[in-house]
PDB file of C-alpha atoms and ligand atoms in Angstrom:
ATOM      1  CA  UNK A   1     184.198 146.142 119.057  1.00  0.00           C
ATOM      2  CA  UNK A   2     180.467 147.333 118.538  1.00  0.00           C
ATOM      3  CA  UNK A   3     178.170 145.516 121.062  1.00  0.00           C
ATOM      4  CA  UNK A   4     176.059 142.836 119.209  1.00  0.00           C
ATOM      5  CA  UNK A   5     172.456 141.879 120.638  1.00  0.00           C
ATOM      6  CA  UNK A   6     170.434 138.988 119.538  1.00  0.00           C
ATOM      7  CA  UNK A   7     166.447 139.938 119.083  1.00  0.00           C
ATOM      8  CA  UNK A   8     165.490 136.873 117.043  1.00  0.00           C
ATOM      9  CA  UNK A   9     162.563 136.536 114.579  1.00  0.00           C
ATOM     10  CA  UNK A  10     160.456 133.116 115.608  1.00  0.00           C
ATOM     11  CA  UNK A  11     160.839 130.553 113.748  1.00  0.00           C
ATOM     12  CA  UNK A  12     157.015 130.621 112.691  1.00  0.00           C
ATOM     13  CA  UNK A  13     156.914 133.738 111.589  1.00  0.00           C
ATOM     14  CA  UNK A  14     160.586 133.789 109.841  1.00  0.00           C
ATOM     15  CA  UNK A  15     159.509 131.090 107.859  1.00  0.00           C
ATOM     16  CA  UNK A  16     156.718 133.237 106.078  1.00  0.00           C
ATOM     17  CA  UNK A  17     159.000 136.205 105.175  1.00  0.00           C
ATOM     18  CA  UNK A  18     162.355 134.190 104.328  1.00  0.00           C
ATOM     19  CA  UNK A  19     163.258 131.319 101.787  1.00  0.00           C
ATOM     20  CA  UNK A  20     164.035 128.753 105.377  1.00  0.00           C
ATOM     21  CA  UNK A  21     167.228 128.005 106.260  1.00  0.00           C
ATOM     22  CA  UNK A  22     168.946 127.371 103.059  1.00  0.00           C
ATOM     23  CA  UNK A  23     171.478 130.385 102.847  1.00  0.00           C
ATOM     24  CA  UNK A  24     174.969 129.509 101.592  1.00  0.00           C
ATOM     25  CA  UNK A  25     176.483 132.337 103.284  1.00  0.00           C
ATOM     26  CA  UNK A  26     178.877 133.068 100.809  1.00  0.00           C
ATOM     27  CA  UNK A  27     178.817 137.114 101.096  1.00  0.00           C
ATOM     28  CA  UNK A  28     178.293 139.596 103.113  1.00  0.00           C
ATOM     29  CA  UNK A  29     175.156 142.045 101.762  1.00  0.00           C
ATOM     30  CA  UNK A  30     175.492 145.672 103.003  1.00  0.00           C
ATOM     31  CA  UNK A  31     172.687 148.370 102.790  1.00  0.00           C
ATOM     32  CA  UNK A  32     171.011 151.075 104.546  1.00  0.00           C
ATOM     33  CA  UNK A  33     167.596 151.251 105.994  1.00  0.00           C
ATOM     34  CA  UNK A  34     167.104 155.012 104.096  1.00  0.00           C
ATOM     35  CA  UNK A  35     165.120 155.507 107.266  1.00  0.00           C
ATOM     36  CA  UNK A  36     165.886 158.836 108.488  1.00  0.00           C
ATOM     37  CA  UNK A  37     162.958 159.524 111.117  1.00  0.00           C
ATOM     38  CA  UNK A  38     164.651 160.263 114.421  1.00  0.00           C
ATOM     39  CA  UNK A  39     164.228 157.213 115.939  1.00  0.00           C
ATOM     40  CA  UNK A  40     164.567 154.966 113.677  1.00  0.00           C
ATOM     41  CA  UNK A  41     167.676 152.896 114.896  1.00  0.00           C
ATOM     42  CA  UNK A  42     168.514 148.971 115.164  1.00  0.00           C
ATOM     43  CA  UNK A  43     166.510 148.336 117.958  1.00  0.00           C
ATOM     44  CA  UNK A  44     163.309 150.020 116.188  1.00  0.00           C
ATOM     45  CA  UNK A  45     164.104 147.737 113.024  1.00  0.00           C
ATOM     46  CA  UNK A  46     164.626 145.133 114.783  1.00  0.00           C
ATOM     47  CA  UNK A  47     161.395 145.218 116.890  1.00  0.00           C
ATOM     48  CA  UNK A  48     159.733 146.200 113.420  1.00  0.00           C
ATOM     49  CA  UNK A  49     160.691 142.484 112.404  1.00  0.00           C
ATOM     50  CA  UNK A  50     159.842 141.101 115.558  1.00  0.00           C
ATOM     51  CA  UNK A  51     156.029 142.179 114.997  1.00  0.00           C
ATOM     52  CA  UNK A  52     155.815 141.261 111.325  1.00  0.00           C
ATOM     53  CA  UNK A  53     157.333 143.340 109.032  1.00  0.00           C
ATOM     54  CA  UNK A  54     154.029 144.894 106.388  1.00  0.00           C
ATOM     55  CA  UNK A  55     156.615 144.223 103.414  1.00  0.00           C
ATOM     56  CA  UNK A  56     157.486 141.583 102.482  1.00  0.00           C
ATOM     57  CA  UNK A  57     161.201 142.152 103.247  1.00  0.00           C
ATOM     58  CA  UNK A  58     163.554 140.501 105.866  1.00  0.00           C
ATOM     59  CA  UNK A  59     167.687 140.945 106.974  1.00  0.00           C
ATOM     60  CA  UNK A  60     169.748 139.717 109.424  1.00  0.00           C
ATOM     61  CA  UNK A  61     171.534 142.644 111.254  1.00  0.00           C
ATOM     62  CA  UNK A  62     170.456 146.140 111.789  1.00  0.00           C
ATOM     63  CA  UNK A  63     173.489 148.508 113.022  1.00  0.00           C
ATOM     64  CA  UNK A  64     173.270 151.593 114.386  1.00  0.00           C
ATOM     65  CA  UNK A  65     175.834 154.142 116.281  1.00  0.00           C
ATOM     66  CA  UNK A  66     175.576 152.010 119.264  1.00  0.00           C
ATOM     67  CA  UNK A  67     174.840 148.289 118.702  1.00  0.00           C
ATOM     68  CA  UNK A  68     173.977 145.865 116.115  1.00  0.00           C
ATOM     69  CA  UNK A  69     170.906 144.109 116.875  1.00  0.00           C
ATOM     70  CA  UNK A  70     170.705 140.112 114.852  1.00  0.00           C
ATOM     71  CA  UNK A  71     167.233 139.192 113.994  1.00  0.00           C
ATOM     72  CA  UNK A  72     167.966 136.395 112.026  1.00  0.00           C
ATOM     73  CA  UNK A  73     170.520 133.209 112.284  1.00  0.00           C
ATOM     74  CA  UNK A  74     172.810 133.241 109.480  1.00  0.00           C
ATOM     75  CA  UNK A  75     171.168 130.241 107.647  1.00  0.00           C
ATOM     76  CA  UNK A  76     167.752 131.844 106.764  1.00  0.00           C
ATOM     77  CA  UNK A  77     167.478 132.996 103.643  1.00  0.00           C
ATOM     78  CA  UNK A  78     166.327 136.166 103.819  1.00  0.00           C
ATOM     79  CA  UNK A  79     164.342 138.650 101.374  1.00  0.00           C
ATOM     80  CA  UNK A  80     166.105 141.765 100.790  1.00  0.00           C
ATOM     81  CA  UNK A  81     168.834 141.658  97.975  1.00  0.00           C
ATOM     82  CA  UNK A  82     166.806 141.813  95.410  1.00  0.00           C
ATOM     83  CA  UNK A  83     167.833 138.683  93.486  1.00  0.00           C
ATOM     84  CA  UNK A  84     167.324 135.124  94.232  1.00  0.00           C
ATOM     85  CA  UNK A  85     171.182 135.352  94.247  1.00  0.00           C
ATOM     86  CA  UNK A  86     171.736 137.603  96.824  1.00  0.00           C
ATOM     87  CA  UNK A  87     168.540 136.083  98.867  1.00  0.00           C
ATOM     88  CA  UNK A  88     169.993 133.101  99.182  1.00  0.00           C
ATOM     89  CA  UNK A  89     173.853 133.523  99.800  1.00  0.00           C
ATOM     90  CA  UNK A  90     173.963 136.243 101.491  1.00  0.00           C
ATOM     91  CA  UNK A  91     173.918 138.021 104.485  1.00  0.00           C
ATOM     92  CA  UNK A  92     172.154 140.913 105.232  1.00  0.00           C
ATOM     93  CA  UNK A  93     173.407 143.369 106.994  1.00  0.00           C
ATOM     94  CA  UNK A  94     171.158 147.237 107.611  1.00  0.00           C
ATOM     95  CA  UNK A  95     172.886 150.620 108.334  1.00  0.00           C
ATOM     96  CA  UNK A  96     170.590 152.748 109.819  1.00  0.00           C
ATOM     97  CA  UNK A  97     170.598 156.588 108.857  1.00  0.00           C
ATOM     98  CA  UNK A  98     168.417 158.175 111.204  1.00  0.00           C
ATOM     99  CA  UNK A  99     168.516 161.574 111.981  1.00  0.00           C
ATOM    100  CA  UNK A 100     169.340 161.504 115.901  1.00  0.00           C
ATOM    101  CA  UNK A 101     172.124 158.686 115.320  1.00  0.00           C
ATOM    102  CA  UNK A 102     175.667 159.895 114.368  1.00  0.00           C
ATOM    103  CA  UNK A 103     175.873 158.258 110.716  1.00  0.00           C
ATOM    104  CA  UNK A 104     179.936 157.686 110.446  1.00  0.00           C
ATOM    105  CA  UNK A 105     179.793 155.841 113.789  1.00  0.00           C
ATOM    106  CA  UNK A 106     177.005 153.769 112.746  1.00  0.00           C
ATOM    107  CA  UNK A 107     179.285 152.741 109.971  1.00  0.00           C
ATOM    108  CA  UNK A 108     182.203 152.160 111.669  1.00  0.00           C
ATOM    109  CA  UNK A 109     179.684 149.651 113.764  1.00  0.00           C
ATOM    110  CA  UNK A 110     178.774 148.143 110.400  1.00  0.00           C
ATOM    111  CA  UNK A 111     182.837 147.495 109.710  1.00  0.00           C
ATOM    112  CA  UNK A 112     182.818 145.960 113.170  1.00  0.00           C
ATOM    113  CA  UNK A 113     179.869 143.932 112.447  1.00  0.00           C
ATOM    114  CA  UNK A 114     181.147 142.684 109.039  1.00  0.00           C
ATOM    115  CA  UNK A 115     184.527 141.627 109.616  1.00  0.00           C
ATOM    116  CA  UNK A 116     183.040 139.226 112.491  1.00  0.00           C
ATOM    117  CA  UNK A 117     180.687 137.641 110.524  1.00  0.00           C
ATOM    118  CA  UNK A 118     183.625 137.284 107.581  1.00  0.00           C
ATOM    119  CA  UNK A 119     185.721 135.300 110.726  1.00  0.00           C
ATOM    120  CA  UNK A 120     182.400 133.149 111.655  1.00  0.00           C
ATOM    121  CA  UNK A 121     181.158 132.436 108.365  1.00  0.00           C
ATOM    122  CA  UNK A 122     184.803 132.508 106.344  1.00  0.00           C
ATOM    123  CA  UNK A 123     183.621 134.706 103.574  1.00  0.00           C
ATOM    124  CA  UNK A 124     186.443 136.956 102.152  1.00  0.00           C
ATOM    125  CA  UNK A 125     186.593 140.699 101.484  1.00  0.00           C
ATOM    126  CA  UNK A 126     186.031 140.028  97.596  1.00  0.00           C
ATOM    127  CA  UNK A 127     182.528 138.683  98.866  1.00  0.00           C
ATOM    128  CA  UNK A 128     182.062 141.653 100.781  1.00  0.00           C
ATOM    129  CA  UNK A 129     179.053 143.752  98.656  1.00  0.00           C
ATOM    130  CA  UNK A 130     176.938 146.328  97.790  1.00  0.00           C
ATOM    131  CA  UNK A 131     172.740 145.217  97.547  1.00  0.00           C
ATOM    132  CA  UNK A 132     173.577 147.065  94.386  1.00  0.00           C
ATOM    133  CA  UNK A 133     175.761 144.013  93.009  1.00  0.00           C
ATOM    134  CA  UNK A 134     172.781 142.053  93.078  1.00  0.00           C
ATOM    135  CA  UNK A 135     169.866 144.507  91.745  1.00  0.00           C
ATOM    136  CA  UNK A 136     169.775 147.788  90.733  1.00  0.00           C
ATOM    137  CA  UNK A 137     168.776 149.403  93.693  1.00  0.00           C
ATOM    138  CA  UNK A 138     170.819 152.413  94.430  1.00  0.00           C
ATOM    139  CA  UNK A 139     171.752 150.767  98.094  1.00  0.00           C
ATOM    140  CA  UNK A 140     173.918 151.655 100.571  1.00  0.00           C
ATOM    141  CA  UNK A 141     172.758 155.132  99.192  1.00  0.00           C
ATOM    142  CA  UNK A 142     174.830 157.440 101.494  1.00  0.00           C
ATOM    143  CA  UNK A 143     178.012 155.259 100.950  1.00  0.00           C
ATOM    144  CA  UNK A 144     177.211 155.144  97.073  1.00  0.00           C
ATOM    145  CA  UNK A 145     176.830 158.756  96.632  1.00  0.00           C
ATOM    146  CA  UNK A 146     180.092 159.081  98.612  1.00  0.00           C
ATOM    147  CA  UNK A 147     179.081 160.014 102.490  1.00  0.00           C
ATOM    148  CA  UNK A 148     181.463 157.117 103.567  1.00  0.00           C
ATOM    149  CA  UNK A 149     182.842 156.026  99.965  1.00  0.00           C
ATOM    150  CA  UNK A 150     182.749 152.288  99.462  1.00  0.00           C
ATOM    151  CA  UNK A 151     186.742 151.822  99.038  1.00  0.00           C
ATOM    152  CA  UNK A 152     186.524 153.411 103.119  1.00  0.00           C
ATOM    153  CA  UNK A 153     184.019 151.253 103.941  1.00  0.00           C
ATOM    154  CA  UNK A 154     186.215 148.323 102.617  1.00  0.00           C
ATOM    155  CA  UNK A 155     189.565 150.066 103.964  1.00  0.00           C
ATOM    156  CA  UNK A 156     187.576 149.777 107.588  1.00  0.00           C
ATOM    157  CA  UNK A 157     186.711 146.215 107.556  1.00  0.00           C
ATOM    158  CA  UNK A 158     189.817 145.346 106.843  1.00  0.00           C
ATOM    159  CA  UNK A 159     191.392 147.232 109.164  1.00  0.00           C
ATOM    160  CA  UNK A 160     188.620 145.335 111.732  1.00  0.00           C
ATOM    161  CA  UNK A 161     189.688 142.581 110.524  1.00  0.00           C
ATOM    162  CA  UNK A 162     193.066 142.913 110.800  1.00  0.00           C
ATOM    163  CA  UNK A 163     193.510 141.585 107.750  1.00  0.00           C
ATOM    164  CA  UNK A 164     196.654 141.417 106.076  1.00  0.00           C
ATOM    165  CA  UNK A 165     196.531 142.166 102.471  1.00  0.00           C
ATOM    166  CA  UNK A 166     197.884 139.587 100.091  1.00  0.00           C
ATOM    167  CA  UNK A 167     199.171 139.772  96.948  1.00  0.00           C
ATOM    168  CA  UNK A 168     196.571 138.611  94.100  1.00  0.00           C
ATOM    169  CA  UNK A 169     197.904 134.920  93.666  1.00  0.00           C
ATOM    170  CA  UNK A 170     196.424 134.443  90.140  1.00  0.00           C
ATOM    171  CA  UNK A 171     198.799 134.969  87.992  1.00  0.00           C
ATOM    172  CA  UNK A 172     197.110 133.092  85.016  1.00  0.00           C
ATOM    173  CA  UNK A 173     195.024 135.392  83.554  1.00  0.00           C
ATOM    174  CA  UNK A 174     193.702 133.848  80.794  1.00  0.00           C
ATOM    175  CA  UNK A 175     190.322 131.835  80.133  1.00  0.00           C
ATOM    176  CA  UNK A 176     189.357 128.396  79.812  1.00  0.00           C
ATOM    177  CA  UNK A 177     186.531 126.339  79.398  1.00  0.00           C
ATOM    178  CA  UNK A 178     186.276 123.042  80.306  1.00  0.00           C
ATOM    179  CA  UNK A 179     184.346 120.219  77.683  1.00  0.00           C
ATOM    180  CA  UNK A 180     182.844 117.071  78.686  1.00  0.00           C
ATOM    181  CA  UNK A 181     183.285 114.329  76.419  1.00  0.00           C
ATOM    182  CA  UNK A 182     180.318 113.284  74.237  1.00  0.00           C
ATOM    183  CA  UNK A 183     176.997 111.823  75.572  1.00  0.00           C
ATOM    184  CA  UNK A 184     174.790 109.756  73.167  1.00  0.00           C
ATOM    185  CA  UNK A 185     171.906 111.649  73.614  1.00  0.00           C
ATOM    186  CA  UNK A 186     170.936 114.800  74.866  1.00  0.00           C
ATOM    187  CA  UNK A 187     169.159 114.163  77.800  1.00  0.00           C
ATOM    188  CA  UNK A 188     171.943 112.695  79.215  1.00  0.00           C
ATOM    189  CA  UNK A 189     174.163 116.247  78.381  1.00  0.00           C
ATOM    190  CA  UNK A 190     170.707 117.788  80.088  1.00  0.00           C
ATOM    191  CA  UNK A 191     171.318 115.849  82.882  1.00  0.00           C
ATOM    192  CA  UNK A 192     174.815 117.046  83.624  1.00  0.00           C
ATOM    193  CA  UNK A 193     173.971 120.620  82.105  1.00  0.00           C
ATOM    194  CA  UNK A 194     171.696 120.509  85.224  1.00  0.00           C
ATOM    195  CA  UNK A 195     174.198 119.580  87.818  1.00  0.00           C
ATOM    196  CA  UNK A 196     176.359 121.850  86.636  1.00  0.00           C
ATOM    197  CA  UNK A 197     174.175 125.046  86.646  1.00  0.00           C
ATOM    198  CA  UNK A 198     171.790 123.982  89.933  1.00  0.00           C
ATOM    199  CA  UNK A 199     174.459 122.091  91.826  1.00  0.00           C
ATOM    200  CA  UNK A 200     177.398 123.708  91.573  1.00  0.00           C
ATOM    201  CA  UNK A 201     176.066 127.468  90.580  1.00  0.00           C
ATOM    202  CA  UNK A 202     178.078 127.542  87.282  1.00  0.00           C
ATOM    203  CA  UNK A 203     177.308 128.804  83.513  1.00  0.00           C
ATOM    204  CA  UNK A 204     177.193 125.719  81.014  1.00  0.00           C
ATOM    205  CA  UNK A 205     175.753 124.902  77.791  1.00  0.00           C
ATOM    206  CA  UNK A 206     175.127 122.490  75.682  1.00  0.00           C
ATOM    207  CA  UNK A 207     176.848 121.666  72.042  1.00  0.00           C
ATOM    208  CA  UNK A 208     176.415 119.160  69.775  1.00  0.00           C
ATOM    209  CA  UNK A 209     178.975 117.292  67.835  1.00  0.00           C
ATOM    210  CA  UNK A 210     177.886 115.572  65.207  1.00  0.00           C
ATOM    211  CA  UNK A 211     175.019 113.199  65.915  1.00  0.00           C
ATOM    212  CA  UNK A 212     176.320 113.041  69.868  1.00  0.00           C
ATOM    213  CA  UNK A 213     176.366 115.965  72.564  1.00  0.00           C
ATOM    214  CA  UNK A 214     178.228 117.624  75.215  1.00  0.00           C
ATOM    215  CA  UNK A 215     178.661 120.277  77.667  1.00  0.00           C
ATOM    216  CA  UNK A 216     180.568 122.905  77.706  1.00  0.00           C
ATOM    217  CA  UNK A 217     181.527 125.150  80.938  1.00  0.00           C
ATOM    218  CA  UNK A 218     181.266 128.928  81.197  1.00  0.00           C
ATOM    219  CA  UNK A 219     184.701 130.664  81.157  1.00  0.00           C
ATOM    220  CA  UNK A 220     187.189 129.943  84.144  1.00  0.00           C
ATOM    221  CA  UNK A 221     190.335 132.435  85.058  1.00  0.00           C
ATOM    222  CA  UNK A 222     193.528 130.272  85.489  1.00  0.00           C
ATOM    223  CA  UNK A 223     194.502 127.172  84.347  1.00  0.00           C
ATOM    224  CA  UNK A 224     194.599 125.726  87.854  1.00  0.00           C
ATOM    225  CA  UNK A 225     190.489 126.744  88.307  1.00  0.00           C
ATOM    226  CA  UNK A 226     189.863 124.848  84.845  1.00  0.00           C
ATOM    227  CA  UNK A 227     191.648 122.165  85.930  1.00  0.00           C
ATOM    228  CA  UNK A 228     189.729 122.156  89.631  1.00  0.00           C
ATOM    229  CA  UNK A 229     186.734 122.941  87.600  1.00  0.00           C
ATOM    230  CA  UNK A 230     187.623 119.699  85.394  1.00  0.00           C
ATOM    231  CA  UNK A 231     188.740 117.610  88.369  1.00  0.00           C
ATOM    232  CA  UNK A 232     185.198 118.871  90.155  1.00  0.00           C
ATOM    233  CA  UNK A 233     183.187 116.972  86.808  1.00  0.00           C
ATOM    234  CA  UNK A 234     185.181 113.872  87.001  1.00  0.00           C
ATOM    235  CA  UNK A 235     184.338 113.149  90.808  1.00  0.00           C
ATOM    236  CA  UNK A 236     180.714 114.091  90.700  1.00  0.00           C
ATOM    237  CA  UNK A 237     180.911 111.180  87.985  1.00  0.00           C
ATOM    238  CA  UNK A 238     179.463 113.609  85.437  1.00  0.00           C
ATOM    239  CA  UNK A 239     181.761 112.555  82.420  1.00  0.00           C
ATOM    240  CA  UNK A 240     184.491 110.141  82.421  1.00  0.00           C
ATOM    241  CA  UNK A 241     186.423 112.712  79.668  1.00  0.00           C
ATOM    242  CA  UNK A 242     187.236 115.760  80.643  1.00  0.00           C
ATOM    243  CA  UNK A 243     189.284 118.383  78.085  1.00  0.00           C
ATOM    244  CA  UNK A 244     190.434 121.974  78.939  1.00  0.00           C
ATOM    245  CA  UNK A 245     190.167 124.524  75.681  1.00  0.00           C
ATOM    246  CA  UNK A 246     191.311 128.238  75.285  1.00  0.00           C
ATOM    247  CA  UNK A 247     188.627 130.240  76.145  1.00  0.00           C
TER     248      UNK A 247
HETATM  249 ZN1  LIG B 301     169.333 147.387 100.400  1.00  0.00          ZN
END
């Protein structure tokens, strides 16, 4: 197992390059520093963040070919995804390229790294992603242009992990939407339209029917995740009707 180093951020100064502790934590954010100056390993990133980073950038692990240094606690939200998505329910982890390190090491450490915080944090391999799912940045560069292709890089957390694979349980393929029933005016449908895309993180709109209004859900895949979907309405007291359409 790659040896893991704390060299924290203070609080003081994390707070000015990070949204605060609001992260979700629900994936795992991989990149690469595309620093290649000899030198330029996790402990030089991580001191770099340590004195106040010039940009206004900020992750949570740097990994090299021998440790992985954490900067940050897993519930600051920090700035380097790219999207306010990725910022804030992620974690971020660096793969450092530099010329003196042995690259394919360094990403083996990264593996290592990954499939531990997956354990601590309970995020699954689905949730395990490029910075490039979130923005367009071509990052991990090495691993996108094939150095370590991505499917390895998956194949070696996994094997970290010692996870076992398991056969894809949904076997409802097809999409539904769930409807609220009607709400006399549309602030009210606002209201829950709200909830819905704030609160819970989901795509909804609003429709009207006839002089009333209601809300309508993004597409779910699986009647059992409309129905959860539907069930999740009902107890947040959001609509007292619930139906499940075709999507
Ligand atoms: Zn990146």
């Amino acid at each position: 197992m790659v040896v893991i180093r704390k060299k924290l951020v203070l609080e003081s100064l994390a707070a000015k390059i990070t949204y605060g502790k609001i992260n979700k934590k629900n994936y795992v954010v991989v990149h690469e520093t595309d620093n290649e100056r000899s030198g330029a390993d996790a402990d030089a990133h991580a001191r770099l963040q340590m004195n106040g980073n010039s940009r206004q950038a900020s992750w949570h692990w740097q990994v090299d070919d021998k440790e992985a240094v954490q900067s940050f606690e897993h519930n600051w939200a920090c700035w380097a995804a790219g999207s306010d998505k990725g910022n804030k329910e992620g974690i971020q982890v660096e793969t450092c390229v530099n010329n003196d390190g042995n690259y394919l090491k360094a990403v083996q450490n990264t593996a290592e790294l990954v499939a531990k915080i997956m354990k601590d944090e309970g995020i699954p391999i689905s949730n395990v992603v490029q910075h490039n799912h979130f923005s367009a940045k071509n990052c991990p560069s090495k691993m996108r242009a094939g150095k370590v292709s991505w499917s390895q890089f998956i194949a070696m957390v996994k094997t970290a992990s010692g996870a076992v694979q398991q056969p894809n349980p949904i076997t409802d393929n097809n999409k539904y939407r769930v409807l609220t029933g009607t709400y006399s005016t549309i602030q009210a449908a606002e209201n829950v339209l709200d909830v819905l895309k704030q609160r819970f993180g989901w795509v909804a709109y609003i429709e009207p029917d006839g002089k009333l209004w209601r809300v309508k859900t993004g597409t779910f895949t699986g009647a059992d995740a409309a129905k959860a979907g539907a069930n999740k309405i009902k107890t947040a007291k959001l609509a007292q009707v619930t139906n499940i359409v075709a999507a």
